[in-house]
PDB file of C-alpha atoms in Angstrom:
ATOM      1  CA  UNK E  11      50.216  11.637  53.722  1.00 82.00           C
ATOM      2  CA  UNK E  12      47.861   9.144  52.192  1.00 88.00           C
ATOM      3  CA  UNK E  13      48.042   5.457  53.042  1.00 94.00           C
ATOM      4  CA  UNK E  14      46.432   2.383  51.505  1.00 97.00           C
ATOM      5  CA  UNK E  15      45.847  -0.842  53.395  1.00 97.00           C
ATOM      6  CA  UNK E  16      45.065  -4.251  51.969  1.00 97.00           C
ATOM      7  CA  UNK E  17      44.441  -6.553  54.905  1.00 96.00           C
ATOM      8  CA  UNK E  18      44.258  -9.816  52.944  1.00 96.00           C
ATOM      9  CA  UNK E  19      47.706 -11.082  51.908  1.00 95.00           C
ATOM     10  CA  UNK E  20      46.144 -14.044  50.079  1.00 97.00           C
ATOM     11  CA  UNK E  21      42.706 -15.077  48.920  1.00 98.00           C
ATOM     12  CA  UNK E  22      41.403 -18.161  47.169  1.00 98.00           C
ATOM     13  CA  UNK E  23      38.304 -18.621  45.055  1.00 98.00           C
ATOM     14  CA  UNK E  24      36.769 -21.503  43.176  1.00 98.00           C
ATOM     15  CA  UNK E  25      36.438 -21.049  39.445  1.00 98.00           C
ATOM     16  CA  UNK E  26      33.087 -19.479  38.505  1.00 97.00           C
ATOM     17  CA  UNK E  27      32.503 -18.156  42.014  1.00 98.00           C
ATOM     18  CA  UNK E  28      32.696 -14.621  43.368  1.00 98.00           C
ATOM     19  CA  UNK E  29      35.434 -13.115  45.493  1.00 98.00           C
ATOM     20  CA  UNK E  30      35.850  -9.728  47.149  1.00 98.00           C
ATOM     21  CA  UNK E  31      39.205  -8.103  47.833  1.00 98.00           C
ATOM     22  CA  UNK E  32      39.353  -5.449  50.529  1.00 98.00           C
ATOM     23  CA  UNK E  33      41.060  -2.085  50.507  1.00 98.00           C
ATOM     24  CA  UNK E  34      40.910   0.822  52.896  1.00 98.00           C
ATOM     25  CA  UNK E  35      42.686   4.130  52.636  1.00 97.00           C
ATOM     26  CA  UNK E  36      43.363   7.199  54.675  1.00 96.00           C
ATOM     27  CA  UNK E  37      43.281  10.730  53.288  1.00 93.00           C
ATOM     28  CA  UNK E  38      42.214  14.224  54.195  1.00 91.00           C
ATOM     29  CA  UNK E  39      41.469  15.111  50.556  1.00 89.00           C
ATOM     30  CA  UNK E  40      37.912  15.260  49.293  1.00 89.00           C
ATOM     31  CA  UNK E  41      38.711  14.598  45.659  1.00 89.00           C
ATOM     32  CA  UNK E  42      40.938  11.756  44.490  1.00 92.00           C
ATOM     33  CA  UNK E  43      41.104   8.643  42.345  1.00 92.00           C
ATOM     34  CA  UNK E  44      41.212   5.013  43.347  1.00 95.00           C
ATOM     35  CA  UNK E  45      42.455   2.128  41.255  1.00 96.00           C
ATOM     36  CA  UNK E  46      42.761  -1.623  41.237  1.00 97.00           C
ATOM     37  CA  UNK E  47      45.744  -2.963  39.339  1.00 97.00           C
ATOM     38  CA  UNK E  48      46.386  -6.606  38.487  1.00 97.00           C
ATOM     39  CA  UNK E  49      49.801  -8.181  38.062  1.00 95.00           C
ATOM     40  CA  UNK E  50      49.713 -11.731  36.685  1.00 93.00           C
ATOM     41  CA  UNK E  51      52.752 -13.900  37.390  1.00 88.00           C
ATOM     42  CA  UNK E  52      55.774 -12.656  35.457  1.00 80.00           C
ATOM     43  CA  UNK E  53      53.696 -10.141  33.551  1.00 84.00           C
ATOM     44  CA  UNK E  54      53.116  -6.424  33.533  1.00 90.00           C
ATOM     45  CA  UNK E  55      50.782  -4.679  35.886  1.00 94.00           C
ATOM     46  CA  UNK E  56      47.566  -3.589  34.204  1.00 94.00           C
ATOM     47  CA  UNK E  57      44.684  -1.416  35.282  1.00 95.00           C
ATOM     48  CA  UNK E  58      41.536  -3.339  36.205  1.00 97.00           C
ATOM     49  CA  UNK E  59      39.200  -0.569  37.262  1.00 96.00           C
ATOM     50  CA  UNK E  60      39.216   3.012  38.498  1.00 94.00           C
ATOM     51  CA  UNK E  61      36.885   5.157  40.565  1.00 95.00           C
ATOM     52  CA  UNK E  62      36.677   8.932  40.814  1.00 92.00           C
ATOM     53  CA  UNK E  63      35.833   9.988  44.363  1.00 92.00           C
ATOM     54  CA  UNK E  64      33.292  12.577  43.239  1.00 91.00           C
ATOM     55  CA  UNK E  65      31.222   9.886  41.543  1.00 90.00           C
ATOM     56  CA  UNK E  66      28.724   8.156  43.798  1.00 87.00           C
ATOM     57  CA  UNK E  67      28.081   5.363  41.347  1.00 94.00           C
ATOM     58  CA  UNK E  68      30.333   2.349  41.753  1.00 96.00           C
ATOM     59  CA  UNK E  69      32.534   1.598  38.756  1.00 95.00           C
ATOM     60  CA  UNK E  70      31.989  -1.611  36.810  1.00 96.00           C
ATOM     61  CA  UNK E  71      34.084  -3.276  34.118  1.00 94.00           C
ATOM     62  CA  UNK E  72      32.562  -6.526  32.901  1.00 96.00           C
ATOM     63  CA  UNK E  73      33.069  -9.079  35.711  1.00 97.00           C
ATOM     64  CA  UNK E  74      34.859  -6.559  37.909  1.00 98.00           C
ATOM     65  CA  UNK E  75      33.045  -4.088  40.120  1.00 98.00           C
ATOM     66  CA  UNK E  76      33.881  -1.991  43.136  1.00 98.00           C
ATOM     67  CA  UNK E  77      32.098  -1.100  46.330  1.00 97.00           C
ATOM     68  CA  UNK E  78      33.211   2.457  47.032  1.00 97.00           C
ATOM     69  CA  UNK E  79      32.268   3.735  50.470  1.00 96.00           C
ATOM     70  CA  UNK E  80      33.689   7.252  50.690  1.00 96.00           C
ATOM     71  CA  UNK E  81      32.714   7.952  54.287  1.00 95.00           C
ATOM     72  CA  UNK E  82      34.223   4.683  55.430  1.00 96.00           C
ATOM     73  CA  UNK E  83      37.242   5.154  53.128  1.00 97.00           C
ATOM     74  CA  UNK E  84      36.742   1.687  51.750  1.00 97.00           C
ATOM     75  CA  UNK E  85      37.233   0.502  48.172  1.00 97.00           C
ATOM     76  CA  UNK E  86      36.696  -3.225  47.676  1.00 98.00           C
ATOM     77  CA  UNK E  87      36.938  -5.137  44.405  1.00 98.00           C
ATOM     78  CA  UNK E  88      34.433  -7.829  43.519  1.00 98.00           C
ATOM     79  CA  UNK E  89      35.287 -10.369  40.861  1.00 98.00           C
ATOM     80  CA  UNK E  90      32.300 -12.328  39.608  1.00 98.00           C
ATOM     81  CA  UNK E  91      32.427 -15.638  37.729  1.00 98.00           C
ATOM     82  CA  UNK E  92      36.107 -16.024  38.544  1.00 98.00           C
ATOM     83  CA  UNK E  93      38.330 -17.440  35.834  1.00 97.00           C
ATOM     84  CA  UNK E  94      41.737 -19.092  35.959  1.00 97.00           C
ATOM     85  CA  UNK E  95      43.158 -16.032  34.232  1.00 95.00           C
ATOM     86  CA  UNK E  96      42.152 -13.889  37.184  1.00 97.00           C
ATOM     87  CA  UNK E  97      44.904 -15.438  39.281  1.00 97.00           C
ATOM     88  CA  UNK E  98      47.314 -12.613  40.024  1.00 97.00           C
ATOM     89  CA  UNK E  99      48.535 -10.125  42.582  1.00 96.00           C
ATOM     90  CA  UNK E 100      46.015  -7.317  42.985  1.00 98.00           C
ATOM     91  CA  UNK E 101      47.062  -3.877  44.138  1.00 97.00           C
ATOM     92  CA  UNK E 102      44.793  -1.135  45.375  1.00 98.00           C
ATOM     93  CA  UNK E 103      46.129   2.370  44.685  1.00 96.00           C
ATOM     94  CA  UNK E 104      45.283   5.978  45.495  1.00 95.00           C
ATOM     95  CA  UNK E 105      46.063   9.089  43.488  1.00 92.00           C
ATOM     96  CA  UNK E 106      45.583  12.728  44.346  1.00 87.00           C
ATOM     97  CA  UNK E 107      44.094  14.928  41.620  1.00 80.00           C
ATOM     98  CA  UNK E 108      46.488  16.985  39.557  1.00 72.00           C
ATOM     99  CA  UNK E 109      46.534  18.148  35.942  1.00 63.00           C
ATOM    100  CA  UNK E 110      50.251  17.386  35.856  1.00 64.00           C
ATOM    101  CA  UNK E 111      49.994  13.730  36.704  1.00 65.00           C
ATOM    102  CA  UNK E 112      50.658  12.408  40.150  1.00 84.00           C
ATOM    103  CA  UNK E 113      52.127   9.454  41.965  1.00 91.00           C
ATOM    104  CA  UNK E 114      50.196   6.381  42.962  1.00 94.00           C
ATOM    105  CA  UNK E 115      50.160   5.238  46.582  1.00 95.00           C
ATOM    106  CA  UNK E 116      49.861   1.461  46.705  1.00 96.00           C
ATOM    107  CA  UNK E 117      48.695  -1.094  49.188  1.00 96.00           C
ATOM    108  CA  UNK E 118      50.778  -4.187  49.907  1.00 94.00           C
ATOM    109  CA  UNK E 119      48.801  -6.328  47.481  1.00 96.00           C
ATOM    110  CA  UNK E 120      46.608  -9.412  47.676  1.00 97.00           C
ATOM    111  CA  UNK E 121      47.532 -12.663  45.963  1.00 97.00           C
ATOM    112  CA  UNK E 122      44.443 -14.199  44.405  1.00 98.00           C
ATOM    113  CA  UNK E 123      44.483 -17.933  43.692  1.00 98.00           C
ATOM    114  CA  UNK E 124      41.797 -19.446  41.502  1.00 97.00           C
ATOM    115  CA  UNK E 125      41.030 -23.138  41.945  1.00 97.00           C
ATOM    116  CA  UNK E 126      39.707 -25.259  39.105  1.00 93.00           C
TER     117      UNK E 126
ATOM    118  CA  UNK T  25      51.297   0.742  20.039  1.00 66.00           C
ATOM    119  CA  UNK T  26      54.372  -0.384  21.952  1.00 81.00           C
ATOM    120  CA  UNK T  27      54.031  -0.500  25.708  1.00 93.00           C
ATOM    121  CA  UNK T  28      56.447   0.657  28.370  1.00 96.00           C
ATOM    122  CA  UNK T  29      59.690  -1.244  28.127  1.00 96.00           C
ATOM    123  CA  UNK T  30      62.432  -1.664  30.695  1.00 97.00           C
ATOM    124  CA  UNK T  31      65.964  -2.933  30.427  1.00 97.00           C
ATOM    125  CA  UNK T  32      67.424  -5.106  31.772  1.00 97.00           C
ATOM    126  CA  UNK T  33      64.779  -7.488  33.032  1.00 95.00           C
ATOM    127  CA  UNK T  34      67.147  -8.825  35.665  1.00 96.00           C
ATOM    128  CA  UNK T  35      70.397  -7.553  37.115  1.00 97.00           C
ATOM    129  CA  UNK T  36      72.626  -9.161  39.701  1.00 97.00           C
ATOM    130  CA  UNK T  37      75.448  -7.012  41.032  1.00 97.00           C
ATOM    131  CA  UNK T  38      77.738  -6.950  44.015  1.00 97.00           C
ATOM    132  CA  UNK T  39      77.497  -4.427  46.781  1.00 97.00           C
ATOM    133  CA  UNK T  40      79.390  -1.309  45.869  1.00 97.00           C
ATOM    134  CA  UNK T  41      78.939  -1.687  42.121  1.00 97.00           C
ATOM    135  CA  UNK T  42      76.941   0.591  39.866  1.00 97.00           C
ATOM    136  CA  UNK T  43      73.815  -0.327  37.938  1.00 98.00           C
ATOM    137  CA  UNK T  44      71.813   1.672  35.426  1.00 98.00           C
ATOM    138  CA  UNK T  45      68.208   0.824  34.683  1.00 98.00           C
ATOM    139  CA  UNK T  46      66.478   2.100  31.588  1.00 98.00           C
ATOM    140  CA  UNK T  47      62.854   2.841  30.853  1.00 98.00           C
ATOM    141  CA  UNK T  48      61.279   3.665  27.504  1.00 97.00           C
ATOM    142  CA  UNK T  49      57.799   5.105  27.980  1.00 96.00           C
ATOM    143  CA  UNK T  50      54.938   4.977  25.538  1.00 94.00           C
ATOM    144  CA  UNK T  51      55.460   7.513  22.779  1.00 93.00           C
ATOM    145  CA  UNK T  52      53.776  10.823  23.562  1.00 90.00           C
ATOM    146  CA  UNK T  53      53.536  10.202  27.291  1.00 91.00           C
ATOM    147  CA  UNK T  54      54.929  13.263  29.047  1.00 90.00           C
ATOM    148  CA  UNK T  55      54.656  11.719  32.488  1.00 92.00           C
ATOM    149  CA  UNK T  56      57.168   9.110  33.551  1.00 95.00           C
ATOM    150  CA  UNK T  57      57.294   7.522  36.986  1.00 96.00           C
ATOM    151  CA  UNK T  58      59.696   5.249  38.800  1.00 98.00           C
ATOM    152  CA  UNK T  59      58.508   2.929  41.569  1.00 97.00           C
ATOM    153  CA  UNK T  60      60.173   0.222  43.616  1.00 97.00           C
ATOM    154  CA  UNK T  61      58.931  -2.880  45.397  1.00 94.00           C
ATOM    155  CA  UNK T  62      61.312  -4.166  48.029  1.00 92.00           C
ATOM    156  CA  UNK T  63      61.080  -7.588  49.703  1.00 79.00           C
ATOM    157  CA  UNK T  64      57.389  -8.146  48.911  1.00 75.00           C
ATOM    158  CA  UNK T  65      56.325  -4.912  50.548  1.00 85.00           C
ATOM    159  CA  UNK T  66      54.308  -2.069  49.099  1.00 89.00           C
ATOM    160  CA  UNK T  67      55.222  -0.567  45.782  1.00 95.00           C
ATOM    161  CA  UNK T  68      56.797   2.756  46.667  1.00 96.00           C
ATOM    162  CA  UNK T  69      57.002   5.858  44.521  1.00 96.00           C
ATOM    163  CA  UNK T  70      60.495   7.117  43.705  1.00 97.00           C
ATOM    164  CA  UNK T  71      60.059  10.038  41.345  1.00 95.00           C
ATOM    165  CA  UNK T  72      58.008  11.627  38.594  1.00 94.00           C
ATOM    166  CA  UNK T  73      59.173  13.351  35.422  1.00 94.00           C
ATOM    167  CA  UNK T  74      57.096  15.671  33.307  1.00 91.00           C
ATOM    168  CA  UNK T  75      58.940  15.642  30.031  1.00 92.00           C
ATOM    169  CA  UNK T  76      62.567  16.167  31.011  1.00 94.00           C
ATOM    170  CA  UNK T  77      61.861  17.931  34.307  1.00 93.00           C
ATOM    171  CA  UNK T  78      61.621  16.310  37.722  1.00 93.00           C
ATOM    172  CA  UNK T  79      58.151  17.126  38.996  1.00 91.00           C
ATOM    173  CA  UNK T  80      58.417  15.181  42.230  1.00 92.00           C
ATOM    174  CA  UNK T  81      61.439  13.332  43.575  1.00 93.00           C
ATOM    175  CA  UNK T  82      60.239  13.037  47.143  1.00 92.00           C
ATOM    176  CA  UNK T  83      60.479   9.240  47.073  1.00 93.00           C
ATOM    177  CA  UNK T  84      64.153   8.982  46.186  1.00 95.00           C
ATOM    178  CA  UNK T  85      65.731   7.193  49.149  1.00 92.00           C
ATOM    179  CA  UNK T  86      69.144   8.889  49.119  1.00 92.00           C
ATOM    180  CA  UNK T  87      71.779  10.474  46.928  1.00 93.00           C
ATOM    181  CA  UNK T  88      73.006   7.105  45.681  1.00 96.00           C
ATOM    182  CA  UNK T  89      70.065   7.186  43.289  1.00 97.00           C
ATOM    183  CA  UNK T  90      70.209   9.409  40.217  1.00 97.00           C
ATOM    184  CA  UNK T  91      67.439   9.635  37.656  1.00 97.00           C
ATOM    185  CA  UNK T  92      67.572  11.373  34.315  1.00 97.00           C
ATOM    186  CA  UNK T  93      65.242  11.730  31.383  1.00 96.00           C
ATOM    187  CA  UNK T  94      67.075  12.755  28.276  1.00 85.00           C
ATOM    188  CA  UNK T  95      65.098  15.029  25.972  1.00 87.00           C
ATOM    189  CA  UNK T  96      61.888  13.977  27.592  1.00 83.00           C
ATOM    190  CA  UNK T  97      62.050  10.515  26.062  1.00 92.00           C
ATOM    191  CA  UNK T  98      63.616   7.532  27.802  1.00 96.00           C
ATOM    192  CA  UNK T  99      64.748   7.618  31.409  1.00 98.00           C
ATOM    193  CA  UNK T 100      67.599   6.046  33.333  1.00 98.00           C
ATOM    194  CA  UNK T 101      67.885   5.293  37.019  1.00 98.00           C
ATOM    195  CA  UNK T 102      71.407   4.844  38.277  1.00 98.00           C
ATOM    196  CA  UNK T 103      72.281   3.341  41.622  1.00 97.00           C
ATOM    197  CA  UNK T 104      75.838   4.109  42.723  1.00 96.00           C
ATOM    198  CA  UNK T 105      77.140   2.496  44.842  1.00 96.00           C
ATOM    199  CA  UNK T 106      74.553  -0.236  45.275  1.00 97.00           C
ATOM    200  CA  UNK T 107      73.725  -1.527  48.755  1.00 96.00           C
ATOM    201  CA  UNK T 108      72.022  -4.769  49.807  1.00 96.00           C
ATOM    202  CA  UNK T 109      68.804  -2.941  50.714  1.00 95.00           C
ATOM    203  CA  UNK T 110      68.482  -1.696  47.127  1.00 96.00           C
ATOM    204  CA  UNK T 111      67.418  -5.159  45.998  1.00 97.00           C
ATOM    205  CA  UNK T 112      63.898  -5.285  44.662  1.00 96.00           C
ATOM    206  CA  UNK T 113      61.829  -4.782  41.557  1.00 95.00           C
ATOM    207  CA  UNK T 114      61.988  -1.375  39.917  1.00 97.00           C
ATOM    208  CA  UNK T 115      58.944  -0.406  37.895  1.00 97.00           C
ATOM    209  CA  UNK T 116      58.601   2.353  35.393  1.00 97.00           C
ATOM    210  CA  UNK T 117      55.242   3.760  34.349  1.00 96.00           C
ATOM    211  CA  UNK T 118      54.102   6.444  31.939  1.00 94.00           C
ATOM    212  CA  UNK T 119      50.920   8.386  31.351  1.00 90.00           C
ATOM    213  CA  UNK T 120      49.635  10.942  28.854  1.00 87.00           C
ATOM    214  CA  UNK T 121      49.843  14.660  29.599  1.00 81.00           C
ATOM    215  CA  UNK T 122      47.197  16.645  31.432  1.00 72.00           C
ATOM    216  CA  UNK T 123      43.900  15.372  32.732  1.00 63.00           C
ATOM    217  CA  UNK T 124      44.069  12.392  30.382  1.00 57.00           C
ATOM    218  CA  UNK T 125      46.751  10.942  32.589  1.00 60.00           C
ATOM    219  CA  UNK T 126      44.474   9.000  34.881  1.00 73.00           C
ATOM    220  CA  UNK T 127      45.929   5.664  34.034  1.00 85.00           C
ATOM    221  CA  UNK T 128      49.569   4.866  34.419  1.00 92.00           C
ATOM    222  CA  UNK T 129      50.892   2.204  32.094  1.00 93.00           C
ATOM    223  CA  UNK T 130      53.488   0.023  33.701  1.00 96.00           C
ATOM    224  CA  UNK T 131      56.543  -1.689  32.343  1.00 96.00           C
ATOM    225  CA  UNK T 132      57.450  -5.265  33.261  1.00 94.00           C
ATOM    226  CA  UNK T 133      59.973  -4.129  35.867  1.00 95.00           C
ATOM    227  CA  UNK T 134      63.655  -4.728  36.450  1.00 96.00           C
ATOM    228  CA  UNK T 135      64.526  -7.183  39.185  1.00 96.00           C
ATOM    229  CA  UNK T 136      67.682  -5.963  40.906  1.00 97.00           C
ATOM    230  CA  UNK T 137      69.608  -8.256  43.207  1.00 97.00           C
ATOM    231  CA  UNK T 138      72.526  -6.848  45.164  1.00 97.00           C
ATOM    232  CA  UNK T 139      74.759  -9.509  46.730  1.00 97.00           C
TER     233      UNK T 139
END
């Protein structure tokens, strides 16, 4: 069974600075998907960024980018130019490939605090 | 486009009572998932519907939990009888059919408290 580990329960960052959230996972599959989801306080969880394992290029979405190290089974999220609106719980998630949809396996989450 | 909605947003019940949670997925999304986050731990998968059929129910904790998806539209998750350890936040998510279903769209969750 796949597992996802987020070793940082909480992180803090100064507004406009850069922060990196860590995620490692364990799997025997060669093809899979990885995701970072964000859940702001009292709001719905939304997708921040996703990475297909077969792609060597790291995914980027505006100020959000990942460092995907397949051999090391590491998938960290970098947030550049942090904003107050980035404060949230961040979840790393793993999904096996399937044309019929498939469950997400989540890490425990990292609370990100942004200081003004 | 309306997002995934869940009802109620909060529910407080006594041990031994029954509670039914409802999820309305995004229109056209064949895939519907239930997840649960207990006591600040990981979000755990409960089950997955494809239309009205249960594709994967390996995460259902025991037979006190019953999920249905009527006509492949909305879904209900019934807990009967509720136990203290059932407290947590129950999330519903939906995704489009086939390979387009990379992203799961989440509802706001139902916070269940069993006293």
